[in-house]
Short mmCIF file of C-alpha atoms in Angstrom, two decimals:
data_model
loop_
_atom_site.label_atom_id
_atom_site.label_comp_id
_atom_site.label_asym_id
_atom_site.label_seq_id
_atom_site.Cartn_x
_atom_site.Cartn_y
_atom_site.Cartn_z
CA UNK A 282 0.00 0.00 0.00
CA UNK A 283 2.81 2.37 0.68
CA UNK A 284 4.31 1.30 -2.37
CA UNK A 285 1.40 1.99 -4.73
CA UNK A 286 0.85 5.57 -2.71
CA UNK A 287 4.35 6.56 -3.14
CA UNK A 288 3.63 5.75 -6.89
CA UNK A 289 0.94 7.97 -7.35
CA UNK A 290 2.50 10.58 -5.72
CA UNK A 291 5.15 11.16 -7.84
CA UNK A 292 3.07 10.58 -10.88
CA UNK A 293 1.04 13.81 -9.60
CA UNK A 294 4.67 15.45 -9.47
CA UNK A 295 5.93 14.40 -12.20
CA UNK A 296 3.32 13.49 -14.89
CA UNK A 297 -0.56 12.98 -15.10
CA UNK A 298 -2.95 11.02 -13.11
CA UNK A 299 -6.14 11.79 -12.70
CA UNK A 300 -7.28 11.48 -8.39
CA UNK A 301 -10.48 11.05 -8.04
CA UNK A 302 -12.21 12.68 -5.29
CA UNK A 303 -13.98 10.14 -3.54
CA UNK A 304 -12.45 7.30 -5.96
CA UNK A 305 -15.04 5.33 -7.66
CA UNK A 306 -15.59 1.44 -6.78
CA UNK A 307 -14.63 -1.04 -9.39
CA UNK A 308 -17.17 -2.87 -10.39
CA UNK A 309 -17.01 -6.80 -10.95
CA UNK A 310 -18.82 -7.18 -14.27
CA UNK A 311 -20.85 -10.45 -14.98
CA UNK A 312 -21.00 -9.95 -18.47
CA UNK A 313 -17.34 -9.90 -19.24
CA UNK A 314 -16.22 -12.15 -21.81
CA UNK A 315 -13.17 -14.32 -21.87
CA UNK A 316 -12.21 -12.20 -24.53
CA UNK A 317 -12.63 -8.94 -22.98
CA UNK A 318 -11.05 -10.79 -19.92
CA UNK A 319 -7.51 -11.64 -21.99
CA UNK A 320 -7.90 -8.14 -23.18
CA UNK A 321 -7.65 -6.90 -19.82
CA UNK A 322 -5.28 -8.76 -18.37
CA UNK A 323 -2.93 -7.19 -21.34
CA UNK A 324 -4.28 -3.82 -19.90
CA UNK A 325 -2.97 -4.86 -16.52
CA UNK A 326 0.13 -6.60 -17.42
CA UNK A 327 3.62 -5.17 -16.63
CA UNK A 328 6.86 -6.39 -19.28
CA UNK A 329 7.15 -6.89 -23.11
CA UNK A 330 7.60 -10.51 -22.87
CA UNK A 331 4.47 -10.89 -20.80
CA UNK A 332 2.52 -8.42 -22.85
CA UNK A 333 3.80 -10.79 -25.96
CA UNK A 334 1.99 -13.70 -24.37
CA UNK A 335 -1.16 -12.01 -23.58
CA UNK A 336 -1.39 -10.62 -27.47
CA UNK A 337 -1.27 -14.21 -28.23
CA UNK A 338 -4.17 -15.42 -26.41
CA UNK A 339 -6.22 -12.97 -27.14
CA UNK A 340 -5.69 -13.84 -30.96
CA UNK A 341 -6.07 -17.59 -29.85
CA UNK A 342 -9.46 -16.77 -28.32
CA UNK A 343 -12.49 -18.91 -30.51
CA UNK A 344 -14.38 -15.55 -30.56
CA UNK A 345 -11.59 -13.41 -31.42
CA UNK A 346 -12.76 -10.95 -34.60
CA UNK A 347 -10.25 -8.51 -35.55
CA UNK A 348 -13.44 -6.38 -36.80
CA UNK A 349 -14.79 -6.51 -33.66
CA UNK A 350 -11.88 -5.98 -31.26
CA UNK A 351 -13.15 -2.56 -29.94
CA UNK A 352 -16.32 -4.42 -29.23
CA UNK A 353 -14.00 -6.25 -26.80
CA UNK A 354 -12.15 -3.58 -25.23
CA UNK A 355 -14.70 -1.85 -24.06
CA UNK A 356 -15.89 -4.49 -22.50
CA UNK A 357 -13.26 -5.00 -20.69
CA UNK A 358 -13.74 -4.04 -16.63
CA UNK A 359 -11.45 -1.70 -16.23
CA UNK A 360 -13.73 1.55 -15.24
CA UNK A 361 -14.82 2.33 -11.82
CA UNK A 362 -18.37 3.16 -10.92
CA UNK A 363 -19.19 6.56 -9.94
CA UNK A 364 -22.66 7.50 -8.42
CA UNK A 365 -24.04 10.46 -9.88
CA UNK A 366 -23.37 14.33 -9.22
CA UNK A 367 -20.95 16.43 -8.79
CA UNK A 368 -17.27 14.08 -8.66
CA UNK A 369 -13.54 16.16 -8.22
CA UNK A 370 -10.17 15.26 -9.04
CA UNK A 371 -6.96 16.67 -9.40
CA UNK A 372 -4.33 16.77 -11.91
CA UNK A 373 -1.11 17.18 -13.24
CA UNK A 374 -0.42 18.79 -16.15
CA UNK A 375 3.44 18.98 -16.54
CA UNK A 376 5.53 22.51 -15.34
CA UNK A 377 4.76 22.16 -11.49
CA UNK A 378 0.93 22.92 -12.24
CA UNK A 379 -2.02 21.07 -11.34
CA UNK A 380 -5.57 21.57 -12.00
CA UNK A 381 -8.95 20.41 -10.56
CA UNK A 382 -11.66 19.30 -12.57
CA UNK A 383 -15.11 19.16 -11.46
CA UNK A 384 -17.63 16.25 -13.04
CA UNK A 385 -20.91 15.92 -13.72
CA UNK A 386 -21.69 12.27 -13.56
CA UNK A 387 -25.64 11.59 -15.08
CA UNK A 388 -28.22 9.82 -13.74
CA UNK A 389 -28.20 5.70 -15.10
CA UNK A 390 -24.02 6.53 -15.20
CA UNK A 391 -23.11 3.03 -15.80
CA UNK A 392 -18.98 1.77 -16.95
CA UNK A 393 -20.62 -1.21 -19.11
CA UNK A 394 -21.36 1.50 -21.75
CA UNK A 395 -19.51 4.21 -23.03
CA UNK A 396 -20.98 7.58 -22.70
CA UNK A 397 -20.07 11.09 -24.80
CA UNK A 398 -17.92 13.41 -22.78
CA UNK A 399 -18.29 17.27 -23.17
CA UNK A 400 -15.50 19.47 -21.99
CA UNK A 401 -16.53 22.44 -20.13
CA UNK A 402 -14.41 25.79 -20.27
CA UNK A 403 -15.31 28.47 -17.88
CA UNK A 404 -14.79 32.26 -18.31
CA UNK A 405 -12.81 34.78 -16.99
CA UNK A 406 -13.21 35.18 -13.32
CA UNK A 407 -15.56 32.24 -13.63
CA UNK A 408 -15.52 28.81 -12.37
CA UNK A 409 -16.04 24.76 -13.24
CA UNK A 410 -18.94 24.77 -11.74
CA UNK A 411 -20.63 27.72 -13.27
CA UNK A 412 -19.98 26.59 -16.73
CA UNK A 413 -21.39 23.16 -15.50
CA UNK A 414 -24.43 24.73 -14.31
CA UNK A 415 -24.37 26.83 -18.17
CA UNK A 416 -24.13 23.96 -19.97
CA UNK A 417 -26.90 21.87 -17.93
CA UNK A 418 -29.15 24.65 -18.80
CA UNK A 419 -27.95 24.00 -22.47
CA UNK A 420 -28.66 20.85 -22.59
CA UNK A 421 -31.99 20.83 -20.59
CA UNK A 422 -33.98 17.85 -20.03
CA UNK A 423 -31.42 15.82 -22.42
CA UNK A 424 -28.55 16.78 -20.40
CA UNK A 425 -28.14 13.00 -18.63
CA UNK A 426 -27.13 11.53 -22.15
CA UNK A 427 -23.67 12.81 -21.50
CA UNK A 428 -20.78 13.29 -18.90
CA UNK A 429 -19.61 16.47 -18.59
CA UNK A 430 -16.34 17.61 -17.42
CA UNK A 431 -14.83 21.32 -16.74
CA UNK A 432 -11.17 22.13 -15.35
CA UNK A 433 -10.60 25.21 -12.74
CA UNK A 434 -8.39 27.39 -13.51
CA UNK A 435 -6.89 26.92 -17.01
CA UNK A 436 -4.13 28.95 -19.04
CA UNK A 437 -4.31 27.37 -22.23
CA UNK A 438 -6.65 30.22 -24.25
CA UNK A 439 -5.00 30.41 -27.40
CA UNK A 440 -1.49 29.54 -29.57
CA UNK A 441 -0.29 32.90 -28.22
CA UNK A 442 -0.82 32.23 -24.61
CA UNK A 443 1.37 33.15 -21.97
CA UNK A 444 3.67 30.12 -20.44
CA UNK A 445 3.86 27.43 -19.12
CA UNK A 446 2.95 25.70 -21.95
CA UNK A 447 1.26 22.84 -20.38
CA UNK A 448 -0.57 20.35 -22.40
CA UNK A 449 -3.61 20.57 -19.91
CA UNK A 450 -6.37 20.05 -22.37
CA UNK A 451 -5.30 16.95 -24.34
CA UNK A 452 -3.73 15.26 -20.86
CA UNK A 453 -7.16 15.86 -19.04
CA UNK A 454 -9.41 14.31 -22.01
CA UNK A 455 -7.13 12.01 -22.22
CA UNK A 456 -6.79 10.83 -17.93
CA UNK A 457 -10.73 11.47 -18.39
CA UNK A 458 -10.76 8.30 -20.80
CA UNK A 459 -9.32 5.74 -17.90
CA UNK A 460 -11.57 6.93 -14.97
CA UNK A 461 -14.75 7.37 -16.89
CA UNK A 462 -16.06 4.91 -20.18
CA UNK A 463 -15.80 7.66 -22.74
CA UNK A 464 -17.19 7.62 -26.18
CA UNK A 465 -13.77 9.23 -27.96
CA UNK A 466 -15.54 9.68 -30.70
CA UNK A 467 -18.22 12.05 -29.21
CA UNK A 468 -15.51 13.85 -27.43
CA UNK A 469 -16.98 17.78 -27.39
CA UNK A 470 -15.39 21.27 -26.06
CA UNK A 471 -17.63 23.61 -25.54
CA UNK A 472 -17.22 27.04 -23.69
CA UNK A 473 -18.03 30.84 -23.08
CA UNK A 474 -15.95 33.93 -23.31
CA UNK A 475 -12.61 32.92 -22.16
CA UNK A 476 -13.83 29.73 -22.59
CA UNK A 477 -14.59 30.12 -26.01
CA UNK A 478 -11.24 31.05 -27.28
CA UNK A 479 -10.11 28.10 -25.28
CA UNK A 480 -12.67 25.58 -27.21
CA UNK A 481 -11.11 27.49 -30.30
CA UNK A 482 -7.53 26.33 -29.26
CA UNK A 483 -8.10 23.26 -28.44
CA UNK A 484 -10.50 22.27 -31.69
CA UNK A 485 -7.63 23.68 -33.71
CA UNK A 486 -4.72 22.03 -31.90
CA UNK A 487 -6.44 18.89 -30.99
CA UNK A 488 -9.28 18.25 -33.38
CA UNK A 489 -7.93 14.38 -33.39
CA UNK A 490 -9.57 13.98 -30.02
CA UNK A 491 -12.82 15.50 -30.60
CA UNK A 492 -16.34 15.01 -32.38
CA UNK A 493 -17.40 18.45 -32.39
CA UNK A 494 -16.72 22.10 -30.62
CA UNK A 495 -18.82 24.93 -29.53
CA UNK A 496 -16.90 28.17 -28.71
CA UNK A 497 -19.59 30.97 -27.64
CA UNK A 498 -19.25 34.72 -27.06
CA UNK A 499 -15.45 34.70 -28.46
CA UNK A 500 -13.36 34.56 -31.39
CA UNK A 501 -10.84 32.55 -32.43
CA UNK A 502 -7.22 34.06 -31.83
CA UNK A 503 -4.42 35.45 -32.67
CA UNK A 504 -6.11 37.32 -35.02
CA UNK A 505 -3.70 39.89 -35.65
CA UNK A 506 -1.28 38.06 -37.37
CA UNK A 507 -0.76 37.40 -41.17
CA UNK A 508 -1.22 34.13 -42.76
CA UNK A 509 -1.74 32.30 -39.41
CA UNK A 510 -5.73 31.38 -40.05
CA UNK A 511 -4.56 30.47 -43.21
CA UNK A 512 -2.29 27.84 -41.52
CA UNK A 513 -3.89 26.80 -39.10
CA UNK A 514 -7.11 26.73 -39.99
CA UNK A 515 -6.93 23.09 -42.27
CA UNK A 516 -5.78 21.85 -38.76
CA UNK A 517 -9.57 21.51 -38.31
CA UNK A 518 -11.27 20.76 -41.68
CA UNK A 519 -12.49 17.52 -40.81
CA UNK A 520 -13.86 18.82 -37.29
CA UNK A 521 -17.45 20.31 -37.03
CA UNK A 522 -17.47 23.83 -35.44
CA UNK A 523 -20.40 25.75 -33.85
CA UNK A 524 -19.36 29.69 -33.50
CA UNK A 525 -21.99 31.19 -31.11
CA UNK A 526 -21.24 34.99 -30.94
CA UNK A 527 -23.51 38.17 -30.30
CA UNK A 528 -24.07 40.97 -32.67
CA UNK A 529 -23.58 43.42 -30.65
CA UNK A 530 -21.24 42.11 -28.26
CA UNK A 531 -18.86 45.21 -27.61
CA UNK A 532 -16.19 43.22 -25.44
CA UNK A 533 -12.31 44.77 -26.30
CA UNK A 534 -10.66 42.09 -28.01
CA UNK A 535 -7.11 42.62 -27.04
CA UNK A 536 -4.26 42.52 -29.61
CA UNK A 537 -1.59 39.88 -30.32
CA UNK A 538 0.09 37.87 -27.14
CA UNK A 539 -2.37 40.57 -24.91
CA UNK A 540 -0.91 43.53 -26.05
CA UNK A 541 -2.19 46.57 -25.02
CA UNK A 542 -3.32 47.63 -28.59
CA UNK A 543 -7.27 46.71 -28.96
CA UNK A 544 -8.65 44.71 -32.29
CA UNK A 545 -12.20 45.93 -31.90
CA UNK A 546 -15.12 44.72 -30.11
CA UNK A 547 -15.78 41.11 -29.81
CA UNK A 548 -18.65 41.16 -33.00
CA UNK A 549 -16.35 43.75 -34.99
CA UNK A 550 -13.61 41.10 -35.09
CA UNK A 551 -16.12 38.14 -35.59
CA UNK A 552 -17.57 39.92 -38.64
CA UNK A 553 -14.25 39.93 -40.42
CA UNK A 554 -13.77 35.94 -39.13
CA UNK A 555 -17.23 34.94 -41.24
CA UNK A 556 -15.14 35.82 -44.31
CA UNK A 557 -11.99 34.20 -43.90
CA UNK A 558 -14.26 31.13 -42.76
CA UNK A 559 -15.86 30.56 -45.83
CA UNK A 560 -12.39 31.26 -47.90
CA UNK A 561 -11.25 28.45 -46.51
CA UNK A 562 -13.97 26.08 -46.78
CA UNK A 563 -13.73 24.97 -43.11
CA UNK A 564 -16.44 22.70 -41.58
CA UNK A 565 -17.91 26.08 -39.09
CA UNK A 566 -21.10 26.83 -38.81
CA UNK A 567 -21.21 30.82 -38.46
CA UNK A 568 -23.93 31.60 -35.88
CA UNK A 569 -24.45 35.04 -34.86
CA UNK A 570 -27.06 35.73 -32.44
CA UNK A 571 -28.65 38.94 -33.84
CA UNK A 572 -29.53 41.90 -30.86
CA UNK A 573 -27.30 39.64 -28.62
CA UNK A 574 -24.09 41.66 -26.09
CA UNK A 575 -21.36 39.80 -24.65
CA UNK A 576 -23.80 37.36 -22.24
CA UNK A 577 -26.77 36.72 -24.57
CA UNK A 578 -24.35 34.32 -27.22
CA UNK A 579 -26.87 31.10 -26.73
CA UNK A 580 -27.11 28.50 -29.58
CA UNK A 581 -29.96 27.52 -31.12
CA UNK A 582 -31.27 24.34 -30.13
CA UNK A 583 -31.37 22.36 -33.62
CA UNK A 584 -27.92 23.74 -34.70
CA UNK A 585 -26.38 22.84 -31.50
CA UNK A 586 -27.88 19.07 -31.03
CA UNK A 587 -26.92 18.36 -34.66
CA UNK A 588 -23.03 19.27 -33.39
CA UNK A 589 -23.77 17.03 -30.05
CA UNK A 590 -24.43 13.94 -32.29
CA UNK A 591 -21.49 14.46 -34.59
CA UNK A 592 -19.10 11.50 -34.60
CA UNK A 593 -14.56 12.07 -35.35
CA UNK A 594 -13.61 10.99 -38.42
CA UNK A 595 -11.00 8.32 -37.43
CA UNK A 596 -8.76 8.63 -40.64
CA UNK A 597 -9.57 11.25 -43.12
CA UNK A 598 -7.25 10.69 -46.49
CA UNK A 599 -5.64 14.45 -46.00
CA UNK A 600 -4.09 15.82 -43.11
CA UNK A 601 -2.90 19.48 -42.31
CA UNK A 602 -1.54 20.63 -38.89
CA UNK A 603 0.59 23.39 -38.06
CA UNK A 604 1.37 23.52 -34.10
CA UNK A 605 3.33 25.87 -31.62
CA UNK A 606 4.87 22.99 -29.11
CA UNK A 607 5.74 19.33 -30.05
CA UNK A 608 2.76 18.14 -27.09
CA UNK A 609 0.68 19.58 -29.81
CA UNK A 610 2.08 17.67 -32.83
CA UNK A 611 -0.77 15.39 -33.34
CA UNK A 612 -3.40 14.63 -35.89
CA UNK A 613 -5.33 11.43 -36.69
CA UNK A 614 -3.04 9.41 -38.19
CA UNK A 615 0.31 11.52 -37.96
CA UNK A 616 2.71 12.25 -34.56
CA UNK A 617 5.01 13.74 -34.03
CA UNK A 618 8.03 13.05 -31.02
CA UNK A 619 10.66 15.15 -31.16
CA UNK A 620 10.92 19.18 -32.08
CA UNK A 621 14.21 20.84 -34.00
CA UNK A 622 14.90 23.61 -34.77
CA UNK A 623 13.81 27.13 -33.49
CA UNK A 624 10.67 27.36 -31.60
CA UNK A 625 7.81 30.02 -30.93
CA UNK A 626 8.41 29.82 -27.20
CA UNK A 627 9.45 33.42 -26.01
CA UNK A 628 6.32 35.74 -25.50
CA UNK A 629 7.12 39.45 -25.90
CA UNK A 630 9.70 39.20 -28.04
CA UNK A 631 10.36 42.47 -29.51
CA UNK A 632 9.86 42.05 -33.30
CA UNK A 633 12.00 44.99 -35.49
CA UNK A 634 9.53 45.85 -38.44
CA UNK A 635 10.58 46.77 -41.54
CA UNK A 636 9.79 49.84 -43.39
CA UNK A 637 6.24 50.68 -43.70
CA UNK A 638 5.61 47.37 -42.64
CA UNK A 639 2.37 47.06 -39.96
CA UNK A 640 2.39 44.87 -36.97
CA UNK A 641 -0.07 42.66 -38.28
CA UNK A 642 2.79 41.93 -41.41
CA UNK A 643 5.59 41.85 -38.79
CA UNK A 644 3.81 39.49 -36.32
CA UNK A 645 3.32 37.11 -39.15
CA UNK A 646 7.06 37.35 -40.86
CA UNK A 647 8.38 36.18 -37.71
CA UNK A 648 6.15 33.74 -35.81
CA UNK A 649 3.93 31.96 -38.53
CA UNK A 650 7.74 30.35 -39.85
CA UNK A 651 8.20 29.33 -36.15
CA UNK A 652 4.97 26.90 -36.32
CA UNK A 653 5.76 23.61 -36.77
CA UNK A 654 4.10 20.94 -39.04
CA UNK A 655 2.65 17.39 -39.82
CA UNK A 656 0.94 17.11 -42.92
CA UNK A 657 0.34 13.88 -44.97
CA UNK A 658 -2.17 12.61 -47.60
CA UNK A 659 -2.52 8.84 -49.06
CA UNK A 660 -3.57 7.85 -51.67
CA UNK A 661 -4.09 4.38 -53.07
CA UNK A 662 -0.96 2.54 -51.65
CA UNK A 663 1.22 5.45 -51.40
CA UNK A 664 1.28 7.84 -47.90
CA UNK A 665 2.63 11.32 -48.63
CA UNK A 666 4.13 12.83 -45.54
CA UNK A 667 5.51 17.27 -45.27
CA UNK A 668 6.95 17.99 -42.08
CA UNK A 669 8.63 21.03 -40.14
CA UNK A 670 10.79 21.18 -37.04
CA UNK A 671 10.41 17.62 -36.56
CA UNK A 672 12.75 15.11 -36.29
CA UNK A 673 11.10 11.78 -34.92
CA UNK A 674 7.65 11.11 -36.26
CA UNK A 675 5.51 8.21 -36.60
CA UNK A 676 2.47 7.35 -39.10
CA UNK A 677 -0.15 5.42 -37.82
CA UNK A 678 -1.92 2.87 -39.65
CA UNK A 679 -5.60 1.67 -39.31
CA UNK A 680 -8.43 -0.16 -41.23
CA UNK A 681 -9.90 1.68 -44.04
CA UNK A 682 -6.02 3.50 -45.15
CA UNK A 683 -4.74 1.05 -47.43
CA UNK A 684 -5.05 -2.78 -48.63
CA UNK A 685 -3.22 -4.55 -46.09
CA UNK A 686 -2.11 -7.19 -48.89
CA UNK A 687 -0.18 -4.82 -51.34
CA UNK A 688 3.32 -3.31 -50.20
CA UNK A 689 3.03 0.74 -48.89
CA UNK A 690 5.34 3.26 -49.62
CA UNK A 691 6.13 6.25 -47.59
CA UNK A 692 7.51 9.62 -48.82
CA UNK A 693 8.85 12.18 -46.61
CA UNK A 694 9.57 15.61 -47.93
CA UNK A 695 10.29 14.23 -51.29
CA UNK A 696 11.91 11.07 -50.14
CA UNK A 697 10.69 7.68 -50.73
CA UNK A 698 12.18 6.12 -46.95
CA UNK A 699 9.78 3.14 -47.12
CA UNK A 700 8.38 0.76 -49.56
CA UNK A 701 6.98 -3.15 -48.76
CA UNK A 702 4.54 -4.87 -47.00
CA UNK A 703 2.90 -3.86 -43.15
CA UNK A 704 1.58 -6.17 -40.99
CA UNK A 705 -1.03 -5.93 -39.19
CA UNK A 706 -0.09 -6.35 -35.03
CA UNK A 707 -2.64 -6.91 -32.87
CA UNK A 708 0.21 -5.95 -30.05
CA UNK A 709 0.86 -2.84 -31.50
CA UNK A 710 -3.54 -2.18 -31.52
CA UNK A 711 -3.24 -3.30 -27.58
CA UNK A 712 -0.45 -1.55 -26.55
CA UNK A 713 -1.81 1.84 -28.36
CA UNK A 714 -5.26 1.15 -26.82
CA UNK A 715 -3.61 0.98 -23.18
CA UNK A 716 -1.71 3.70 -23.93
CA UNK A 717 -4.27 6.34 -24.97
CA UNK A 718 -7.73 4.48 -23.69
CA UNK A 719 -8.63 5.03 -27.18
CA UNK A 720 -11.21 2.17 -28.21
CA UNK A 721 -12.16 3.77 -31.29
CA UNK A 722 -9.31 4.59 -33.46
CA UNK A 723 -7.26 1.31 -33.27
CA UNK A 724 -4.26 1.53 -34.51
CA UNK A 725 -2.81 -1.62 -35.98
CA UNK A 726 0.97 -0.50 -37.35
CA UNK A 727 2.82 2.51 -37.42
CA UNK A 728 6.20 3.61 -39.21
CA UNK A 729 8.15 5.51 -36.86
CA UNK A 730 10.82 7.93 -39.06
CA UNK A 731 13.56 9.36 -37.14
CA UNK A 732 15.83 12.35 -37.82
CA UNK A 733 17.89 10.34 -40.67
CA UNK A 734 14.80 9.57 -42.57
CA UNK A 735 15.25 5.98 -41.31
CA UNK A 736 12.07 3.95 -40.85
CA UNK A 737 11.45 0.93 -38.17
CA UNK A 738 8.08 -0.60 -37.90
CA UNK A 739 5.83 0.61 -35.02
CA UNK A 740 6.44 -2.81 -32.35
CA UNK A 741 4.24 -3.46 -29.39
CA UNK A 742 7.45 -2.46 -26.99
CA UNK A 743 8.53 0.57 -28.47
CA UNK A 744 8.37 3.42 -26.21
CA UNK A 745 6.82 6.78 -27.06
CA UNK A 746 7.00 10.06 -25.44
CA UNK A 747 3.74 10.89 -22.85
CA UNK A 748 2.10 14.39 -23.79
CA UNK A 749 4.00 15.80 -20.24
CA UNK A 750 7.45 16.49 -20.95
CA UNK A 751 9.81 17.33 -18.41
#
């Protein structure tokens, strides 16, 4: 008992694990199958050689379909019952910070099911639990069909935030996944004012983990910079967007890393957004709630349960991602490990313009080069990979990307590095699934690429970098 306290103790220092305050019960399942069983006890298991063994009996298994393996995994008995109401824990999130989420659990909360999580952002000056009790009202009488989860406290607003540059939202959907049965396909942020930007930020950095967002009585940010919507914005093509803003919400929008100098009001700003939106064809639908100020930005029922039933596309056949800091370097079927190069990481740094040159053109000369990038497309047999200030990757395969019985090849940056035949692993799938709690997007191989453009297949003992680095 010491042993296992001591252990969870320094995770809380040193990395993230999500306390929960009371801890639920686990729950001894009746309708666990051997399958699920071997599954879990894979889950469980500590050492490659053991983990080797276990892969092997689950494939043994009589009812063992590969189609049907995330059938099994969640129903493994892993989750912990929670009774419903209002549930804390506490968690870290890399830097020396913690944070403390709040949870609603509903009514018939059960862990033989998984249920669709929405993630709560508060505003300014706000709290968890008032954007808990904002998005009950939301939700109204359908509000038990979901758990809903909202951390105190955040810092993450936007890619120009302030440090430390904790991964906080990413690391608490994904600790949310092992203490509640989540859905990760009906993964939602939603959020008000400060809030919004934050739901912004975190549908355009980590669209990958999420079905839908609703950002409400913001705008997305920086928007004082040129060329950055344009590069970030395909981050999130494949991710439905619900922007709830007022017409005649006069809130300052403040300039570029919170500079003094003011953009507009909050619906001056969002007016030139609509634009840009449909220039880029992104999946957003543009709501602005006519008459409305800065506290009226409410969705419209229809437009907002349409979002709420939105599923994530698991492995769209073009990817774009630009990103700020390499805990962001994800998307669907790309990752990225390592950063090199320069980085965006200093905040204030004084920018010398050039002649007749405007702030906006100065901002976006220095910083937008500074973003790194994971982009990749595939088609037929052939994956297409463009990266920046990365130099250890890995590409992630899954069913549905290519014809397992004809050889792939990968290009990188020009480069054919790989061409031949991938294997499906069912170790690699179970040691992915443990390692994100991710029973929807399986992942069956991966190429890992390092610096040298050398390629190693993805094995069920390689180690990977957690989203905390220290």
């Amino acid at each position: 008992m010491q042993h296992a306290n001591l252990r969870r103790l320094l995770l809380l220092c040193f990395g993230a694990v999500l306390v929960m305050m009371p801890w639920g019960t686990q729950q001894a399942r009746a309708d666990e199958s051997p399958l699920a069983a071997k599954a879990r006890a894979f889950f469980e298991a500590k050492g490659t050689k053991r983990h080797a063994e276990l892969a092997l009996a689950v494939a043994a298994d009589p009812s063992y379909d590969p189609a049907a393996i995330g059938e099994a995994l969640h129903g493994m008995e892993v989750f912990p019952t929670h009774k419903p109401g209002r549930r804390y824990a506490s968690m870290g999130v890399g830097y020396g910070q913690s944070r403390r989420l709040v949870l609603r659990i509903p009514k018939g909360y059960s862990p033989d099911r998984a249920w669709p999580l929405i993630y709560c952002l508060h505003a300014s000056g706000s709290t968890a639990s008032s954007i808990l009790r904002r998005t009950e009202s939301l939700l109204g009488s359908r509000v038990d069909e979901f758990v809903l989860a909202a951390p105190d406290g955040y810092r993450q607003t936007s890619l120009d935030a302030p440090p430390p540059f904790t991964p906080e939202h990413p690391v608490a959907i994904q600790e949310l996944r092992k203490v509640i049965h989540v859905d990760s396909d009906r993964v939602y942020a939603m959020g008000y004012s400060l809030g919004g930007y934050a739901s912004w930020t975190t549908a355009v950095l980590h669209s990958d983990m999420l079905g839908g967002a609703v950002p409400m009585a913001s705008c997305p940010a920086p928007w004082d910079m040129d060329g950055v919507w344009e590069a970030i914005g395909p981050n999130f093509q494949h991710l439905p967007v619900l922007h709830v803003w007022g017409t005649r919400d006069g809130l300052n929008v403040p300039g570029f890393e919170g500079r003094a100098h003011s953009l507009g009001s909050m619906s001056d700003v969002n007016r030139k957004f609509s634009p840009l939106i449909r220039k880029l064809g992104l999946n957003v639908i543009d709501h602005p709630v006519q008459g409305a100020g800065h506290g009226g930005a409410r969705p419209k029922e229809r437009e907002m349960w349409k979002l709420l039933e939105a599923e994530r596309v698991h492995y769209p056949a073009e990817v774009s991602h630009r990103f700020r800091h390499i805990h962001q370097a994800s998307t669907y079927w790309l990752e990225g490990h390592a950063w090199k190069g320069p980085a965006w990481d200093d905040i204030g740094r004084r920018i010398k313009k050039k002649p007749g040159e405007s702030n906006r053109a100065a901002f976006g000369r220095v910083f937008v080069p500074l973003l790194g990038e994971l982009s990749g497309r595939i088609e037929g047999q052939t994956v297409t990979v463009r990266t920046k200030h990365l130099s250890d990757f890995t590409v992630w395969l899954g069913d549905g990307m290519i014809d397992w019985n004809q050889p792939v090849k990968l290009v990188v940056n020009g480069v054919a590095v790989f061409e031949g035949r991938v294997e499906k692993d069912l170790g690699v799938l179970l040691a992915q699934a443990k390692r994100s709690y991710d029973f929807e997007r399986l992942r069956w191989a991966g190429l890992r690429v390092d610096a040298k453009g050398k390629v190693k297949p993805v094995t069920a003992d390689m180690k990977f970098p957690g989203l905390i680095r220290r």
